[in-house]
Amino acid sequence: MKWIEGGVCAAQGFRAAGIHVGVKTHASWKKDVALIVSDVDCAAAAVFTKNVVKAAPIHVDMAHLADGKARAIVANSGNANACAPNGEENAERMCAAAAKAVGCRAEDVLVSSTGVIGQTLNVEAIEKGMPELYAALERSPEASDAAGHAIMTTDTVKKEAAVETMIGGKTVRIGGIAKGSGMIHPNMGTMLCFLTTDCAISSAMIKTALLAAAKASFNRISVDGDTSTNDTCCVLANGLAGNTPIEAPGPDYEAFLEALQALCVDLAKRMASDGEGAKHLITCSVSGAASEESAEIISKSVISSTLTKAAIFGADANWGRVLCAMGYSGEAFQPDKVDVRFASGAGEILVCRQGRGVGFDEDLAKKILTEHDVEIRIAMGEGSGACTCWGCDITYDYIKINGDYRT
Amino acid sequence: MKWIEGGVCAAQGFRAAGIHVGVKTHASWKKDVALIVSDVDCAAAAVFTKNVVKAAPIHVDMAHLADGKARAIVANSGNANACAPNGEENAERMCAAAAKAVGCRAEDVLVSSTGVIGQTLNVEAIEKGMPELYAALERSPEASDAAGHAIMTTDTVKKEAAVETMIGGKTVRIGGIAKGSGMIHPNMGTMLCFLTTDCAISSAMIKTALLAAAKASFNRISVDGDTSTNDTCCVLANGLAGNTPIEAPGPDYEAFLEALQALCVDLAKRMASDGEGAKHLITCSVSGAASEESAEIISKSVISSTLTKAAIFGADANWGRVLCAMGYSGEAFQPDKVDVRFASGAGEILVCRQGRGVGFDEDLAKKILTEHDVEIRIAMGEGSGACTCWGCDITYDYIKINGDYRT
């Protein structure tokens, strides 16, 4: 498996575009609609937010995915089309406009929206811009880049990645673009992720693979603990790689899942790292837990702790907050077996042994925590369960961005 | 029932003191040890943090409360004595020092600590200062004030209140001091609260009353979602009011509970209002929920939402975040039955009707949300369950305070 260029256009037979049509009226990122189209029909699957309040596009996508097939994805930024007047009607109109341009059924188009909640989507702007958007489609790194920019909201950097692997003697590619900045929390906080692959795989198996990959990636990041109404991660698989179709578990499926999961983890970490206002990517690795599930719950509790996030922002080796966040995770464990270390490119330092503070070099700790990528390593001494989750610090800029997002 | 002066010294037979002995070495609030003593033995009860990682004083208090009796409370700020070397030994030494001064058994002293986690408590300073602390004891508003200040950490204002009510023809008083700023979340985030009453009530009934009052007050506030290792709320009842002892449910118990709960709600709101860096007290009132439990879960989810807190900081009527936080609360409900209003002394405004945005006067909304005390009123249309919870906004100062708390 290797990392390659091209993002959502890396796989054969996928074209993309991103342009400005006018949904965003005052955002700094001008592009606001993206289109991703496969040359042929695809096996398709998606995972959605678990929020009870679901945006209109999610209801539409659930219906459109009933047959496990799709051909295109259309997405806008600047308006979430959630709790908004005429939500489903407008989401369907986006699909219809894309379908007309592509020449496919509206039911074969998936739709996503991200942005402010509760305001009517300017669907006319999207319909009017569709011919231009369709005309801009191409298979190139630049086209993936344009689509990646078109789904950004408060993101400061575009998220894009692609991998290549061998399956049954054939070269298979998987690529993706994603957005997500604030409001990202396990169980799909506000994030959009569109994945494309030329792997030949059944609708059932692509769905199984996506669920597994999302569980180990997007569901293990947190920016602010808020889970949004719009989160969607979908994948289109068009089969053009020519491998023997994957229709059951086995070595081919494992190879595909490994690549898909690596891609999702990479995109998830990019999201956490670009959390609104974030200055640090925080990795929390828990080992020696009673089970993987227990390790995951504890790790998520630590990366979600506002106090731990504030301490990392201040490069303060305040391991007491780590232990505290473990303690209110809801998991049972023995505090006096817990070791905590902080690590980064600048080194590693033990700060808590068996639940008690140990003397440590404050200067080295400060140096370690001043790096952009910092890791909290927790050894629990309970069993062999391990899990890694990712988050970011909370900063003045987070407050600034979210104190006046809507107006 | 009426509000009175005197705090923890309002009830007959209680004296208090607060002085500086040297546990705090660099804090802006100089006083760091408080002592509260009853002239006679008391029925006593406490509720503690549910965090798996419990500070040493909590383990000691649990043992000392086995007989449901106590005579005094000693507490320090500046060091939490949590995850610290010799924790229980040092907590016992605090009790022993206080017991020696008071002339009671060490088992009749309750102990609390608040401050930084993981560092050895300077118990020698407390032992050395005990004669001075004991000598400072008196029954006066000034003494309650001194004790109230001695338990403050990042609090900007002292929290103190007292009430008076008639029970069985006798005047009964209940008073309290509390601290709590950051790290406050339902299930007793970092808060200390010491309550005193001259009511005659059995150990069993005072415990029942405290649990009920805490559930409707301290467990319904959130500052940052973090639940601390040290949270303690304890009550001493010395019986000097001379009422017929309350030993079972009935009108006397109800009258006592009403007063106790009002006192606890008042103190809880003061804590939320003084959340670290907070500029707003946020009250979230949910009505029309399927049940009271459901209303409480939803209300807590809203006041705990970092994005909602940031919106209130920015006086941004972003009701979408309110609906979103309701949606990920884990409770099932129909979004299209939900109405949301914002209210304060400046008025009330409907912003969401039946799950959809409605046009509203942005200037009035801004005016309403610029007040210090703002309310989010949610009507759910599901049933008759109602609950009110309290929180605060998240501000630049929260990040500043917590980015470098330890060093």
CSV table of N, CA and C in Angstrom, one decimal, chain A residues 150-248:
chain,number,residue,atom,x,y,z
A,150,ALA,N,-14.4,23.3,-2.2
A,150,ALA,CA,-15.8,23.7,-2.3
A,150,ALA,C,-16.6,23.2,-1.1
A,151,ILE,N,-16.1,22.2,-0.3
A,151,ILE,CA,-16.9,21.7,0.8
A,151,ILE,C,-16.4,22.3,2.1
A,152,MET,N,-15.4,23.2,2.1
A,152,MET,CA,-14.9,23.7,3.3
A,152,MET,C,-15.8,24.8,3.9
A,153,THR,N,-15.8,24.8,5.3
A,153,THR,CA,-16.5,25.9,6.0
A,153,THR,C,-15.5,26.7,6.8
A,154,THR,N,-15.3,26.4,8.1
A,154,THR,CA,-14.3,27.0,8.8
A,154,THR,C,-12.9,26.3,8.8
A,155,ASP,N,-12.9,25.3,8.0
A,155,ASP,CA,-11.6,24.6,7.7
A,155,ASP,C,-10.5,25.6,7.3
A,156,THR,N,-9.3,25.4,7.7
A,156,THR,CA,-8.2,26.3,7.3
A,156,THR,C,-7.4,25.6,6.2
A,157,VAL,N,-7.5,24.3,6.1
A,157,VAL,CA,-6.8,23.6,5.0
A,157,VAL,C,-7.7,22.5,4.4
A,158,LYS,N,-7.5,22.3,3.2
A,158,LYS,CA,-8.3,21.2,2.5
A,158,LYS,C,-7.8,19.9,3.0
A,159,LYS,N,-8.7,18.9,3.1
A,159,LYS,CA,-8.3,17.6,3.5
A,159,LYS,C,-8.5,16.6,2.3
A,160,GLU,N,-7.4,16.0,1.9
A,160,GLU,CA,-7.4,15.1,0.7
A,160,GLU,C,-6.3,14.1,0.9
A,161,ALA,N,-6.6,12.9,0.4
A,161,ALA,CA,-5.6,11.8,0.5
A,161,ALA,C,-6.0,10.7,-0.5
A,162,ALA,N,-5.0,9.9,-0.9
A,162,ALA,CA,-5.3,8.8,-1.7
A,162,ALA,C,-4.3,7.7,-1.5
A,163,VAL,N,-4.7,6.4,-1.7
A,163,VAL,CA,-3.8,5.3,-1.5
A,163,VAL,C,-3.9,4.4,-2.7
A,164,GLU,N,-2.9,3.5,-2.9
A,164,GLU,CA,-2.9,2.6,-3.9
A,164,GLU,C,-2.5,1.2,-3.3
A,165,THR,N,-3.2,0.2,-3.7
A,165,THR,CA,-2.8,-1.1,-3.2
A,165,THR,C,-3.0,-2.2,-4.3
A,166,MET,N,-2.5,-3.4,-4.1
A,166,MET,CA,-2.7,-4.5,-5.1
A,166,MET,C,-3.7,-5.4,-4.5
A,167,ILE,N,-4.7,-5.7,-5.4
A,167,ILE,CA,-5.8,-6.7,-5.0
A,167,ILE,C,-6.0,-7.6,-6.2
A,168,GLY,N,-5.7,-8.9,-5.9
A,168,GLY,CA,-5.8,-9.9,-6.9
A,168,GLY,C,-5.0,-9.6,-8.2
A,169,GLY,N,-3.8,-9.0,-8.0
A,169,GLY,CA,-2.9,-8.7,-9.1
A,169,GLY,C,-3.3,-7.4,-9.8
A,170,LYS,N,-4.3,-6.7,-9.4
A,170,LYS,CA,-4.7,-5.5,-10.0
A,170,LYS,C,-4.3,-4.3,-9.1
A,171,THR,N,-4.0,-3.2,-9.7
A,171,THR,CA,-3.8,-1.9,-9.0
A,171,THR,C,-5.2,-1.3,-8.6
A,172,VAL,N,-5.4,-1.2,-7.3
A,172,VAL,CA,-6.7,-0.6,-6.9
A,172,VAL,C,-6.3,0.7,-6.2
A,173,ARG,N,-7.1,1.8,-6.5
A,173,ARG,CA,-6.9,3.1,-5.8
A,173,ARG,C,-8.1,3.5,-5.0
A,174,ILE,N,-7.8,4.1,-3.9
A,174,ILE,CA,-8.9,4.7,-3.1
A,174,ILE,C,-8.5,6.2,-2.8
A,175,GLY,N,-9.4,7.1,-3.0
A,175,GLY,CA,-9.0,8.5,-2.7
A,175,GLY,C,-10.2,9.1,-2.0
A,176,GLY,N,-9.9,10.3,-1.4
A,176,GLY,CA,-11.0,11.0,-0.7
A,176,GLY,C,-10.8,12.4,-0.5
A,177,ILE,N,-11.8,13.2,-0.3
A,177,ILE,CA,-11.8,14.5,0.2
A,177,ILE,C,-12.7,14.6,1.5
A,178,ALA,N,-12.3,15.5,2.4
A,178,ALA,CA,-13.1,15.6,3.6
A,178,ALA,C,-13.1,17.0,4.1
A,179,LYS,N,-14.1,17.3,4.9
A,179,LYS,CA,-14.2,18.6,5.6
A,179,LYS,C,-14.6,18.4,7.0
A,180,GLY,N,-14.3,19.3,7.8
A,180,GLY,CA,-14.7,19.1,9.2
A,180,GLY,C,-13.7,19.9,10.1
A,181,SER,N,-14.3,20.7,10.9
A,181,SER,CA,-13.4,21.5,11.7
A,181,SER,C,-13.9,21.6,13.1
A,182,GLY,N,-14.9,22.4,13.4
A,182,GLY,CA,-15.6,22.4,14.7
A,182,GLY,C,-16.6,21.3,14.6
A,183,MET,N,-17.2,21.1,15.8
A,183,MET,CA,-18.4,20.1,15.8
A,183,MET,C,-18.0,18.7,15.4
A,184,ILE,N,-16.8,18.3,15.7
A,184,ILE,CA,-16.5,16.9,15.3
A,184,ILE,C,-16.3,16.1,16.6
A,185,HIS,N,-17.0,15.0,16.6
A,185,HIS,CA,-17.0,14.2,17.8
A,185,HIS,C,-17.3,12.8,17.3
A,186,PRO,N,-16.8,11.8,18.1
A,186,PRO,CA,-17.1,10.4,17.8
A,186,PRO,C,-18.6,10.3,17.5
A,187,ASN,N,-18.9,9.4,16.6
A,187,ASN,CA,-20.2,9.2,16.0
A,187,ASN,C,-20.5,10.3,15.0
A,188,MET,N,-19.4,10.7,14.2
A,188,MET,CA,-19.6,11.6,13.1
A,188,MET,C,-20.1,13.0,13.4
A,189,GLY,N,-19.2,13.7,14.1
A,189,GLY,CA,-19.5,15.2,14.3
A,189,GLY,C,-19.5,15.8,12.9
A,190,THR,N,-19.7,17.2,12.8
A,190,THR,CA,-19.9,17.7,11.5
A,190,THR,C,-18.7,17.5,10.6
A,191,MET,N,-18.8,16.5,9.8
A,191,MET,CA,-17.8,16.2,8.9
A,191,MET,C,-18.5,15.6,7.6
A,192,LEU,N,-17.8,15.9,6.5
A,192,LEU,CA,-18.2,15.3,5.3
A,192,LEU,C,-17.0,14.6,4.8
A,193,CYS,N,-17.2,13.4,4.2
A,193,CYS,CA,-16.1,12.7,3.6
A,193,CYS,C,-16.6,12.0,2.4
A,194,PHE,N,-16.0,12.2,1.3
A,194,PHE,CA,-16.4,11.5,0.1
A,194,PHE,C,-15.2,10.7,-0.4
A,195,LEU,N,-15.5,9.4,-0.5
A,195,LEU,CA,-14.4,8.5,-0.9
A,195,LEU,C,-14.8,7.8,-2.3
A,196,THR,N,-13.8,7.7,-3.1
A,196,THR,CA,-14.0,7.0,-4.4
A,196,THR,C,-13.0,5.9,-4.6
A,197,THR,N,-13.4,4.8,-5.2
A,197,THR,CA,-12.4,3.7,-5.4
A,197,THR,C,-12.8,3.0,-6.7
A,198,ASP,N,-11.8,2.5,-7.4
A,198,ASP,CA,-12.0,1.7,-8.6
A,198,ASP,C,-12.1,0.2,-8.3
A,199,CYS,N,-12.0,-0.1,-7.1
A,199,CYS,CA,-12.1,-1.5,-6.7
A,199,CYS,C,-13.5,-2.1,-7.1
A,200,ALA,N,-13.4,-3.3,-7.6
A,200,ALA,CA,-14.7,-4.0,-7.8
A,200,ALA,C,-15.1,-4.7,-6.5
A,201,ILE,N,-16.2,-4.3,-6.0
A,201,ILE,CA,-16.7,-4.8,-4.7
A,201,ILE,C,-18.2,-4.7,-4.6
A,202,SER,N,-18.8,-5.6,-4.0
A,202,SER,CA,-20.3,-5.6,-3.9
A,202,SER,C,-20.8,-4.5,-3.0
A,203,SER,N,-22.0,-4.1,-3.2
A,203,SER,CA,-22.6,-3.1,-2.3
A,203,SER,C,-22.6,-3.6,-0.8
A,204,ALA,N,-22.8,-4.9,-0.6
A,204,ALA,CA,-22.8,-5.4,0.8
A,204,ALA,C,-21.4,-5.2,1.4
A,205,MET,N,-20.4,-5.6,0.6
A,205,MET,CA,-19.0,-5.6,1.2
A,205,MET,C,-18.5,-4.2,1.3
A,206,ILE,N,-18.8,-3.3,0.4
A,206,ILE,CA,-18.3,-1.9,0.6
A,206,ILE,C,-19.0,-1.3,1.8
A,207,LYS,N,-20.2,-1.7,2.1
A,207,LYS,CA,-20.8,-1.1,3.3
A,207,LYS,C,-20.2,-1.7,4.6
A,208,THR,N,-19.9,-2.9,4.6
A,208,THR,CA,-19.2,-3.6,5.7
A,208,THR,C,-17.8,-2.9,5.9
A,209,ALA,N,-17.1,-2.7,4.8
A,209,ALA,CA,-15.8,-2.1,4.9
A,209,ALA,C,-15.9,-0.7,5.4
A,210,LEU,N,-16.8,0.1,4.9
A,210,LEU,CA,-16.9,1.5,5.3
A,210,LEU,C,-17.3,1.6,6.8
A,211,LEU,N,-18.2,0.8,7.3
A,211,LEU,CA,-18.5,0.8,8.7
A,211,LEU,C,-17.3,0.5,9.6
A,212,ALA,N,-16.5,-0.5,9.2
A,212,ALA,CA,-15.3,-0.9,9.9
A,212,ALA,C,-14.3,0.2,9.9
A,213,ALA,N,-14.1,0.8,8.7
A,213,ALA,CA,-13.1,1.9,8.6
A,213,ALA,C,-13.5,3.1,9.4
A,214,ALA,N,-14.8,3.5,9.3
A,214,ALA,CA,-15.3,4.7,10.0
A,214,ALA,C,-15.1,4.5,11.5
A,215,LYS,N,-15.4,3.3,12.0
A,215,LYS,CA,-15.4,3.0,13.4
A,215,LYS,C,-13.9,3.3,14.0
A,216,ALA,N,-12.9,2.9,13.2
A,216,ALA,CA,-11.6,3.0,13.6
A,216,ALA,C,-10.9,4.4,13.3
A,217,SER,N,-11.7,5.3,12.7
A,217,SER,CA,-11.1,6.6,12.3
A,217,SER,C,-12.0,7.7,12.7
A,218,PHE,N,-13.0,8.0,11.9
A,218,PHE,CA,-13.9,9.2,12.1
A,218,PHE,C,-14.6,9.1,13.5
A,219,ASN,N,-14.9,7.9,13.9
A,219,ASN,CA,-15.5,7.8,15.2
A,219,ASN,C,-14.6,7.8,16.4
A,220,ARG,N,-13.3,8.1,16.1
A,220,ARG,CA,-12.3,8.2,17.2
A,220,ARG,C,-11.6,9.5,17.2
A,221,ILE,N,-12.3,10.5,16.6
A,221,ILE,CA,-11.8,11.9,16.8
A,221,ILE,C,-12.8,12.8,17.5
A,222,SER,N,-12.3,13.8,18.1
A,222,SER,CA,-13.2,14.8,18.7
A,222,SER,C,-12.6,16.2,18.6
A,223,VAL,N,-13.4,17.1,18.2
A,223,VAL,CA,-12.9,18.5,18.3
A,223,VAL,C,-13.5,19.2,19.5
A,224,ASP,N,-14.8,19.2,19.6
A,224,ASP,CA,-15.5,19.9,20.7
A,224,ASP,C,-16.6,19.2,21.3
A,225,GLY,N,-16.7,17.9,21.1
A,225,GLY,CA,-17.7,17.1,21.7
A,225,GLY,C,-19.1,17.2,21.2
A,226,ASP,N,-19.3,18.2,20.2
A,226,ASP,CA,-20.6,18.3,19.6
A,226,ASP,C,-20.7,17.4,18.4
A,227,THR,N,-21.8,16.8,18.2
A,227,THR,CA,-22.1,15.9,17.1
A,227,THR,C,-23.1,16.6,16.2
A,228,SER,N,-22.8,16.7,14.9
A,228,SER,CA,-23.7,17.5,14.1
A,228,SER,C,-24.8,16.8,13.5
A,229,THR,N,-25.6,17.6,12.8
A,229,THR,CA,-26.8,17.1,12.1
A,229,THR,C,-26.6,16.6,10.7
A,230,ASN,N,-25.4,16.8,10.2
A,230,ASN,CA,-25.1,16.6,8.8
A,230,ASN,C,-24.1,15.6,8.4
A,231,ASP,N,-23.4,15.1,9.4
A,231,ASP,CA,-22.2,14.2,9.1
A,231,ASP,C,-22.5,13.1,8.2
A,232,THR,N,-21.7,13.0,7.2
A,232,THR,CA,-21.9,11.9,6.2
A,232,THR,C,-20.5,11.5,5.7
A,233,CYS,N,-20.3,10.2,5.6
A,233,CYS,CA,-19.1,9.7,4.9
A,233,CYS,C,-19.7,8.7,3.9
A,234,CYS,N,-19.4,8.9,2.6
A,234,CYS,CA,-19.9,8.0,1.6
A,234,CYS,C,-18.8,7.6,0.7
A,235,VAL,N,-19.0,6.4,0.1
A,235,VAL,CA,-18.0,5.8,-0.8
A,235,VAL,C,-18.7,5.3,-2.0
A,236,LEU,N,-18.0,5.6,-3.1
A,236,LEU,CA,-18.5,5.0,-4.4
A,236,LEU,C,-17.4,4.1,-5.0
A,237,ALA,N,-17.8,2.9,-5.4
A,237,ALA,CA,-16.8,1.9,-5.9
A,237,ALA,C,-17.3,1.5,-7.3
A,238,ASN,N,-16.5,1.9,-8.3
A,238,ASN,CA,-16.9,1.7,-9.7
A,238,ASN,C,-16.4,0.5,-10.4
A,239,GLY,N,-15.5,-0.2,-9.8
A,239,GLY,CA,-15.0,-1.5,-10.3
A,239,GLY,C,-14.1,-1.5,-11.5
A,240,LEU,N,-13.7,-0.3,-11.9
A,240,LEU,CA,-12.8,-0.1,-13.1
A,240,LEU,C,-11.4,-0.7,-12.9
A,241,ALA,N,-11.0,-1.0,-11.7
A,241,ALA,CA,-9.7,-1.6,-11.5
A,241,ALA,C,-9.6,-3.0,-12.1
A,242,GLY,N,-10.7,-3.6,-12.3
A,242,GLY,CA,-10.7,-4.9,-13.0
A,242,GLY,C,-10.4,-6.1,-12.1
A,243,ASN,N,-10.3,-5.9,-10.8
A,243,ASN,CA,-10.0,-7.0,-9.9
A,243,ASN,C,-11.3,-7.9,-9.9
A,244,THR,N,-11.0,-9.2,-9.5
A,244,THR,CA,-12.2,-10.1,-9.3
A,244,THR,C,-13.0,-9.4,-8.2
A,245,PRO,N,-14.3,-9.2,-8.5
A,245,PRO,CA,-15.1,-8.5,-7.5
A,245,PRO,C,-15.1,-9.1,-6.1
A,246,ILE,N,-14.9,-8.3,-5.1
A,246,ILE,CA,-14.9,-8.7,-3.7
A,246,ILE,C,-16.4,-8.9,-3.3
A,247,GLU,N,-16.8,-10.1,-3.0
A,247,GLU,CA,-18.2,-10.4,-2.6
A,247,GLU,C,-18.3,-11.1,-1.3
A,248,ALA,N,-17.2,-11.3,-0.6
A,248,ALA,CA,-17.2,-12.0,0.7
A,248,ALA,C,-15.9,-11.7,1.4
